CSV table of C-alpha atoms and ligand atoms in Angstrom, one decimal:
chain,number,residue,atom,x,y,z
E,21,MET,CA,16.2,-0.5,23.0
E,22,GLU,CA,12.5,-0.8,23.6
E,23,THR,CA,10.3,0.5,20.8
E,24,PHE,CA,8.2,3.5,22.0
E,25,LEU,CA,4.5,3.1,21.4
E,26,THR,CA,2.2,6.1,20.9
E,27,LYS,CA,-1.1,7.2,19.4
E,28,SER,CA,0.1,10.8,18.9
E,29,PRO,CA,1.3,11.7,15.4
E,30,ASN,CA,3.2,14.7,16.8
E,31,GLU,CA,5.0,12.5,19.3
E,32,ALA,CA,5.9,10.0,16.6
E,33,ALA,CA,7.1,12.8,14.3
E,34,GLU,CA,9.6,14.0,16.9
E,35,PHE,CA,11.6,10.7,16.4
E,36,ILE,CA,11.8,11.4,12.6
E,37,LYS,CA,13.1,14.9,13.3
E,38,LYS,CA,15.8,13.4,15.5
E,39,GLY,CA,16.9,11.0,12.7
E,40,GLY,CA,15.0,8.0,14.0
E,41,VAL,CA,12.7,5.4,12.3
E,42,VAL,CA,9.0,5.2,13.0
E,43,ALA,CA,6.3,2.8,11.9
E,44,PHE,CA,3.1,4.4,10.9
E,45,PRO,CA,-0.3,3.3,9.5
E,46,THR,CA,-1.4,4.2,6.0
E,47,GLU,CA,-4.5,3.0,4.0
E,48,THR,CA,-2.4,0.3,2.3
E,49,VAL,CA,-0.2,-1.3,5.0
E,50,TYR,CA,2.0,0.0,7.9
E,51,GLY,CA,5.2,1.8,6.7
E,52,LEU,CA,8.5,2.1,8.3
E,53,GLY,CA,9.5,5.8,7.8
E,54,ALA,CA,12.6,8.0,8.0
E,55,ASN,CA,13.5,11.5,6.7
E,56,VAL,CA,14.3,11.0,3.0
E,57,PHE,CA,17.1,13.5,3.1
E,58,ASP,CA,18.9,12.0,6.1
E,59,GLU,CA,21.1,9.1,4.8
E,60,LYS,CA,21.9,7.8,8.2
E,61,ALA,CA,18.2,7.5,9.1
E,62,VAL,CA,17.4,5.9,5.7
E,63,ALA,CA,20.2,3.3,6.4
E,64,LYS,CA,18.5,2.4,9.6
E,65,ILE,CA,15.3,1.3,7.7
E,66,PHE,CA,17.4,-1.2,5.6
E,67,GLU,CA,19.1,-2.5,8.8
E,68,ALA,CA,15.9,-2.9,10.9
E,69,LYS,CA,14.0,-4.7,8.1
E,70,MET,CA,17.0,-6.6,6.8
E,71,ARG,CA,16.0,-5.3,3.5
E,72,PRO,CA,18.3,-5.9,0.5
E,73,ALA,CA,20.1,-2.6,-0.5
E,74,ASP,CA,18.9,-3.0,-4.1
E,75,ASN,CA,15.2,-2.6,-3.2
E,76,PRO,CA,14.2,1.1,-3.5
E,77,LEU,CA,11.9,2.9,-1.0
E,78,ILE,CA,8.8,4.9,-1.7
E,79,ALA,CA,8.7,8.5,-0.5
E,80,HIS,CA,5.5,9.7,1.2
E,81,VAL,CA,4.4,13.3,1.1
E,82,GLY,CA,1.9,15.2,3.4
E,83,SER,CA,1.1,17.8,0.7
E,84,LEU,CA,1.3,18.1,-3.1
E,85,GLU,CA,3.9,20.9,-2.7
E,86,GLN,CA,6.4,18.4,-1.3
E,87,ILE,CA,6.5,16.4,-4.5
E,88,LYS,CA,8.8,19.1,-5.9
E,89,LEU,CA,11.3,18.3,-3.3
E,90,LEU,CA,11.5,14.8,-4.6
E,91,ALA,CA,10.9,14.9,-8.3
E,92,SER,CA,12.9,16.9,-10.8
E,93,GLU,CA,10.3,16.7,-13.5
E,94,ILE,CA,6.5,16.0,-13.4
E,95,ASN,CA,5.5,15.2,-17.0
E,96,GLU,CA,2.0,15.6,-18.4
E,97,THR,CA,0.9,12.0,-17.7
E,98,ALA,CA,2.2,12.1,-14.1
E,99,GLN,CA,0.3,15.4,-13.7
E,100,LYS,CA,-2.9,13.8,-14.9
E,101,PHE,CA,-2.5,10.9,-12.4
E,102,ILE,CA,-1.7,13.3,-9.6
E,103,GLU,CA,-4.9,15.3,-10.4
E,104,ALA,CA,-7.0,12.2,-10.8
E,105,PHE,CA,-5.9,10.1,-7.8
E,106,PHE,CA,-3.7,11.9,-5.2
E,107,PRO,CA,-4.0,11.3,-2.2
E,108,SER,CA,-4.5,7.6,-2.8
E,109,PRO,CA,-2.8,4.1,-2.7
E,110,LEU,CA,-0.9,5.1,-5.9
E,111,THR,CA,2.8,5.5,-6.2
E,112,LEU,CA,4.3,7.3,-9.2
E,113,VAL,CA,7.9,6.7,-10.3
E,114,LEU,CA,9.4,10.0,-11.3
E,115,PRO,CA,13.0,11.3,-12.0
E,116,LYS,CA,14.5,12.2,-8.6
E,117,THR,CA,16.0,15.5,-7.6
E,118,LYS,CA,19.7,15.6,-6.7
E,119,GLU,CA,18.8,16.2,-3.0
E,120,VAL,CA,17.3,12.7,-2.8
E,121,PRO,CA,20.2,10.4,-1.6
E,122,LEU,CA,20.9,7.3,-3.7
E,123,ILE,CA,20.5,5.0,-0.7
E,124,ALA,CA,16.8,5.8,-0.7
E,125,THR,CA,16.3,4.8,-4.3
E,126,ALA,CA,18.8,1.8,-4.4
E,127,ASN,CA,21.0,3.8,-6.8
E,128,LEU,CA,18.2,4.5,-9.3
E,129,GLU,CA,17.9,8.0,-10.7
E,130,THR,CA,14.1,7.7,-10.1
E,131,ILE,CA,12.0,7.9,-7.0
E,132,GLY,CA,8.5,6.5,-6.1
E,133,VAL,CA,6.3,9.1,-4.7
E,134,ARG,CA,3.0,8.7,-2.9
E,135,MET,CA,0.5,10.7,-0.9
E,136,PRO,CA,-1.5,8.4,1.5
E,137,ASN,CA,-5.2,9.0,1.8
E,138,HIS,CA,-5.3,8.3,5.5
E,139,LYS,CA,-6.0,10.8,8.3
E,140,LEU,CA,-3.4,9.7,10.8
E,141,ALA,CA,-0.7,9.2,8.2
E,142,GLN,CA,-1.3,12.7,6.9
E,143,GLU,CA,-1.2,14.2,10.4
E,144,PHE,CA,2.1,12.4,11.0
E,145,LEU,CA,3.6,13.4,7.7
E,146,LYS,CA,2.6,17.1,8.1
E,147,ALA,CA,4.2,17.0,11.6
E,148,CYS,CA,7.4,15.6,10.2
E,149,LYS,CA,7.7,18.6,7.9
E,150,THR,CA,9.7,16.5,5.4
E,151,PRO,CA,8.8,13.7,2.9
E,152,VAL,CA,9.3,10.4,4.6
E,153,VAL,CA,10.6,7.3,2.8
E,154,ALA,CA,8.8,4.2,4.0
E,155,PRO,CA,8.8,0.6,2.8
E,156,SER,CA,6.3,-1.8,4.5
E,157,ALA,CA,7.1,-2.1,8.2
E,158,ASN,CA,7.8,-5.9,8.3
E,159,LEU,CA,11.0,-8.0,8.3
E,160,SER,CA,12.0,-8.4,4.6
E,161,GLY,CA,10.1,-11.3,3.0
E,162,LYS,CA,7.4,-11.6,5.6
E,163,PRO,CA,3.7,-10.7,5.1
E,164,SER,CA,3.2,-6.9,5.1
E,165,PRO,CA,1.8,-5.6,8.5
E,166,THR,CA,-1.8,-4.4,8.4
E,167,ILE,CA,-2.1,-4.1,12.2
E,168,TRP,CA,0.4,-2.4,14.6
E,169,GLN,CA,0.8,-5.6,16.5
E,170,ALA,CA,2.3,-7.2,13.4
E,171,VAL,CA,4.9,-4.4,13.3
E,172,TYR,CA,5.6,-5.0,16.9
E,173,GLU,CA,6.0,-8.7,16.4
E,174,ASP,CA,8.7,-8.2,13.6
E,175,LEU,CA,10.4,-5.0,14.7
E,176,ASN,CA,10.1,-4.4,18.5
E,177,GLY,CA,13.5,-3.3,19.7
E,178,ARG,CA,14.7,-2.7,16.2
E,179,ILE,CA,13.0,0.6,15.5
E,180,ASP,CA,12.4,3.8,17.6
E,181,CYS,CA,8.6,4.2,17.6
E,182,ILE,CA,5.3,2.7,16.4
E,183,LEU,CA,2.5,5.1,15.8
E,184,GLN,CA,-0.5,3.0,16.7
E,185,GLY,CA,-3.5,3.2,14.5
E,186,GLU,CA,-6.4,1.0,13.3
E,187,GLN,CA,-6.1,-2.0,11.0
E,188,THR,CA,-5.2,-0.7,7.5
E,189,ILE,CA,-8.0,-0.2,5.0
E,190,VAL,CA,-6.8,-1.8,1.8
E,191,GLY,CA,-4.5,-4.4,3.2
E,192,LEU,CA,-2.3,-4.6,0.1
E,193,GLU,CA,0.6,-2.3,-0.9
E,194,SER,CA,0.2,0.6,-3.3
E,195,THR,CA,-0.1,0.4,-7.1
E,196,VAL,CA,3.3,1.5,-8.6
E,197,VAL,CA,3.3,3.2,-12.0
E,198,ASP,CA,6.5,4.1,-13.8
E,199,CYS,CA,5.8,7.5,-15.3
E,200,THR,CA,9.3,7.7,-16.9
E,201,SER,CA,8.6,4.9,-19.4
E,202,ALA,CA,6.6,5.0,-22.7
E,203,PRO,CA,4.1,3.4,-22.6
E,204,LEU,CA,3.4,3.9,-18.9
E,205,LEU,CA,3.9,0.7,-17.0
E,206,VAL,CA,2.3,-0.6,-13.9
E,207,LEU,CA,5.2,-2.2,-12.0
E,208,ARG,CA,3.0,-3.4,-9.1
E,209,THR,CA,-0.7,-3.8,-9.0
E,210,GLY,CA,-2.8,-2.5,-6.1
E,211,ALA,CA,-6.1,-0.9,-5.0
E,212,ILE,CA,-5.9,1.7,-7.8
E,213,THR,CA,-6.7,-0.7,-10.6
E,214,LEU,CA,-5.4,-1.0,-14.1
E,215,GLU,CA,-8.9,-0.2,-15.3
E,216,GLN,CA,-8.9,3.1,-13.3
E,217,LEU,CA,-5.5,4.1,-14.6
E,218,GLN,CA,-6.5,3.4,-18.2
E,219,MET,CA,-9.5,5.7,-17.8
E,220,ILE,CA,-7.1,8.5,-17.3
E,221,VAL,CA,-4.3,7.3,-19.6
E,222,PRO,CA,-5.5,4.6,-22.0
E,223,GLU,CA,-2.0,3.5,-23.1
E,224,THR,CA,-1.1,2.3,-19.5
E,225,GLN,CA,0.1,-1.3,-19.5
E,226,LEU,CA,1.0,-4.0,-17.1
E,227,TYR,CA,4.7,-4.6,-16.8
E,228,GLN,CA,5.8,-8.1,-17.6
E,229,VAL,CA,9.3,-9.2,-16.8
E,230,LYS,CA,11.0,-10.3,-20.0
E,231,GLU,CA,13.8,-12.9,-20.0
E,232,ASN,CA,17.3,-11.5,-20.3
E,233,GLU,CA,16.1,-8.1,-19.3
E,234,SER,CA,17.0,-6.5,-15.9
E,235,VAL,CA,13.9,-6.1,-13.7
E,236,LYS,CA,12.5,-2.6,-13.8
E,237,SER,CA,11.1,-2.8,-10.3
E,238,PRO,CA,13.9,-4.3,-8.2
E,239,GLY,CA,11.5,-5.3,-5.5
E,240,LEU,CA,9.9,-7.8,-7.9
E,241,LYS,CA,12.9,-10.2,-7.8
E,242,HIS,CA,12.8,-10.7,-4.0
E,243,ARG,CA,10.8,-13.2,-2.1
E,244,HIS,CA,7.7,-11.6,-0.6
E,245,TYR,CA,4.7,-11.9,1.5
E,246,SER,CA,5.6,-15.3,2.9
E,247,PRO,CA,4.3,-16.8,6.1
E,248,ARG,CA,6.2,-19.7,7.6
E,249,ALA,CA,3.5,-22.0,6.5
E,250,ARG,CA,3.5,-23.3,2.9
E,251,VAL,CA,1.0,-21.5,0.7
E,252,TYR,CA,-1.0,-23.3,-2.0
E,253,LEU,CA,-3.5,-21.8,-4.4
E,254,LEU,CA,-6.8,-23.6,-4.9
E,255,GLU,CA,-9.3,-23.0,-7.7
E,256,SER,CA,-12.8,-22.4,-6.5
E,257,GLY,CA,-14.7,-25.6,-6.2
E,258,LYS,CA,-11.7,-27.9,-6.9
E,259,TRP,CA,-10.9,-28.7,-3.3
E,260,LYS,CA,-7.8,-30.9,-3.5
E,261,ALA,CA,-6.4,-30.4,-0.1
E,262,GLU,CA,-5.4,-33.8,1.1
E,263,SER,CA,-6.0,-33.1,4.7
E,264,GLY,CA,-7.3,-30.2,6.6
E,265,LYS,CA,-5.1,-31.2,9.7
E,266,ASN,CA,-2.7,-28.4,10.6
E,267,ALA,CA,-4.0,-26.6,7.6
E,268,ALA,CA,-6.0,-23.4,7.0
E,269,PHE,CA,-8.2,-21.9,4.3
E,270,ILE,CA,-9.0,-18.4,3.2
E,271,GLY,CA,-11.3,-17.5,0.3
E,272,LEU,CA,-14.7,-16.5,-0.8
E,273,ASN,CA,-16.5,-19.9,-0.7
E,274,ARG,CA,-16.8,-22.4,2.1
E,275,PRO,CA,-14.8,-25.5,1.2
E,276,SER,CA,-16.2,-29.0,1.5
E,277,ILE,CA,-13.3,-30.1,3.6
E,278,GLU,CA,-12.7,-29.3,7.3
E,279,PHE,CA,-9.7,-27.1,8.1
E,280,ASP,CA,-8.2,-26.1,11.5
E,281,LEU,CA,-8.7,-22.5,10.6
E,282,VAL,CA,-11.1,-21.0,8.1
E,283,LYS,CA,-11.7,-17.5,6.9
E,284,ILE,CA,-14.6,-16.8,4.5
E,285,CYS,CA,-14.6,-13.4,3.1
E,286,SER,CA,-17.7,-11.7,1.7
E,287,SER,CA,-15.9,-9.8,-1.1
E,288,ILE,CA,-12.5,-9.6,-2.8
E,289,GLU,CA,-12.0,-6.3,-1.0
E,290,GLU,CA,-12.4,-8.0,2.3
E,291,TYR,CA,-10.1,-10.9,1.2
E,292,ALA,CA,-7.4,-8.3,0.4
E,293,HIS,CA,-8.0,-6.5,3.7
E,294,GLU,CA,-7.6,-9.7,5.7
E,295,VAL,CA,-5.1,-11.9,3.9
E,296,PHE,CA,-1.8,-10.7,5.5
E,297,ALA,CA,-3.2,-10.7,9.1
E,298,PHE,CA,-4.6,-14.2,8.4
E,299,PHE,CA,-1.1,-15.4,7.3
E,300,ARG,CA,0.3,-14.2,10.5
E,301,GLU,CA,-2.4,-15.7,12.6
E,302,CYS,CA,-1.8,-19.0,10.9
E,303,ASP,CA,1.9,-18.8,11.8
E,304,ALA,CA,1.0,-18.0,15.4
E,305,GLN,CA,-1.2,-21.1,15.5
E,306,LYS,CA,1.6,-23.2,14.0
E,307,ILE,CA,-0.4,-24.0,10.9
E,308,LYS,CA,1.7,-25.9,8.4
E,309,THR,CA,-0.3,-25.4,5.1
E,310,ILE,CA,-2.5,-22.5,4.0
E,311,TYR,CA,-4.8,-23.0,1.1
E,312,CYS,CA,-5.9,-19.8,-0.7
E,313,GLU,CA,-8.8,-19.7,-3.0
E,314,THR,CA,-8.0,-18.0,-6.3
E,315,VAL,CA,-10.2,-15.0,-7.5
E,316,GLU,CA,-10.9,-13.4,-10.8
E,317,GLU,CA,-8.0,-11.2,-11.9
E,318,LYS,CA,-10.1,-8.1,-12.3
E,319,GLY,CA,-9.9,-4.8,-10.3
E,320,ILE,CA,-8.3,-5.4,-7.0
E,321,GLY,CA,-8.4,-9.2,-7.7
E,322,LEU,CA,-5.4,-8.7,-10.0
E,323,ALA,CA,-3.4,-7.3,-7.0
E,324,LEU,CA,-4.6,-10.0,-4.6
E,325,MET,CA,-3.7,-12.8,-7.0
E,326,ASP,CA,-0.2,-11.2,-7.5
E,327,ARG,CA,0.4,-11.3,-3.7
E,328,LEU,CA,-1.0,-14.8,-3.3
E,329,ARG,CA,1.2,-16.2,-6.2
E,330,ARG,CA,4.3,-14.6,-4.7
E,331,ALA,CA,3.4,-16.0,-1.2
E,332,SER,CA,3.1,-19.4,-2.7
E,333,GLU,CA,6.5,-19.3,-4.5
E,334,THR,CA,9.2,-21.3,-2.6
O,14,AMP,P1,7.6,-1.7,-0.3
O,14,AMP,O1,7.7,-0.3,0.1
O,14,AMP,O2,8.3,-2.7,0.6
O,14,AMP,O3,6.2,-2.0,-0.7
O,14,AMP,O4,8.5,-1.7,-1.7
O,14,AMP,C1,8.4,-0.7,-2.6
O,14,AMP,C2,8.4,-1.2,-4.0
O,14,AMP,O5,8.2,-0.2,-4.9
O,14,AMP,C3,9.8,-1.7,-4.4
O,14,AMP,O6,10.1,-3.0,-4.0
O,14,AMP,C4,9.9,-1.5,-5.9
O,14,AMP,O7,9.4,-2.6,-6.5
O,14,AMP,C5,8.9,-0.3,-6.1
O,14,AMP,N1,9.7,0.9,-6.3
O,14,AMP,C6,10.0,1.9,-5.4
O,14,AMP,N2,10.7,2.8,-6.0
O,14,AMP,C7,10.9,2.5,-7.2
O,14,AMP,C8,11.7,3.1,-8.4
O,14,AMP,N3,12.3,4.2,-8.2
O,14,AMP,N4,11.6,2.4,-9.5
O,14,AMP,C9,11.0,1.3,-9.7
O,14,AMP,N5,10.3,0.7,-8.7
O,14,AMP,C10,10.3,1.3,-7.5
O,15,MG,MG1,7.4,-4.6,1.4
C-alpha cells in the first residue's frame, strides 16, 4: 500500500472516517491519528509504529466540547488548566469515560487529552468529527517527526495518509500533566513550562520516578528520540570531542573543534525546534557521533535537556 499524500484536511479526514490511520501536523510534532472509539483503527497505530502495547496514546480534540466524550470527570484544577492554556501543547491526564477503549490507554483508566493550537490540525480534527488518538508519527524509539518527510521516511507504506503541513513550530512533544494525582505531577516536560503551570496551580511538581515504584507515565520507560548515531552531551565551553570526523554538533555556541556537520541555534527555542530534524539529517549523512551542547534547565530548556538525555541513553 502506497501512503496517500495530501494538503487537504478534509481529504485526510475521510481516511479517519473509514477506520484508517493518518499522520497530521500539530504545533509540537507530527502525530499518527485514528478514531479513538474505533479499536481496530487504534490497533493499526501500534502496528504501524511498532509501538509497545503498554504505551498509552494522547487523544486530540478539535473543540472543548469533545473533552466530555473522553473524560468522565474534569476536576477544578483540570478546569483551571483548560481555561488558562487550551488550545496549546499541554496534555491533561483525566479519568476516562467507558466509551474510550482500553487499547487506546494501554489498559489505564485515565486518558491524556490535548487540543492542539495549530490551524491545519484543528481543521483536520474538526473534519474528523471525533477525537483522534495520536502518538508521534515515527517508528517507535526514533526521533519524533517535525517535518512530513520524516513521517514518510519512517512510515511510507505502513499508514493510509499523510496530511502535509509545514515544519512543526515547537519541535518537542507536549507537556503531560497528571490531573488525577495530588499534588499535580508533570509527567513529561514540554513547551508549556513548569513555571507557567505553577502560576495557575502553585503545587504542581515535576514527577520523578522512584525506585521500586511502577512508572506513572508508561512511555517513560521506553527508549526514545534516538538517531542511529551515538549521542553525547557536552557542557558549554568544555569541548572534549576527540575528533570531529564523522561527527556532528548542535548547540548555542560555536565549538572550537571542526565537525562534519554543525548547527548553531540562536536560542533554546530554535534548538528545540531543530533538534529532531538535525538528528535525522545526521543519520542520512551517515554521521557516527552527535555532540549536543547542554542548556540551562529552565523554561523549555528543561524539556530540551530531557529529550537530549534520553537520546543519549544506550
Ligand atoms: P507520544 O504520543 O508518543 O508522545 O507518547 C505519549 C506519552 O504520553 C506516553 O508515552 C505517556 O508517557 C504519556 N501518556 C499518555 N496517556 C497517559 C496516561 N493516561 N497516563 C499517563 N501518561 C500518559
Ligand atoms: Mg513518541
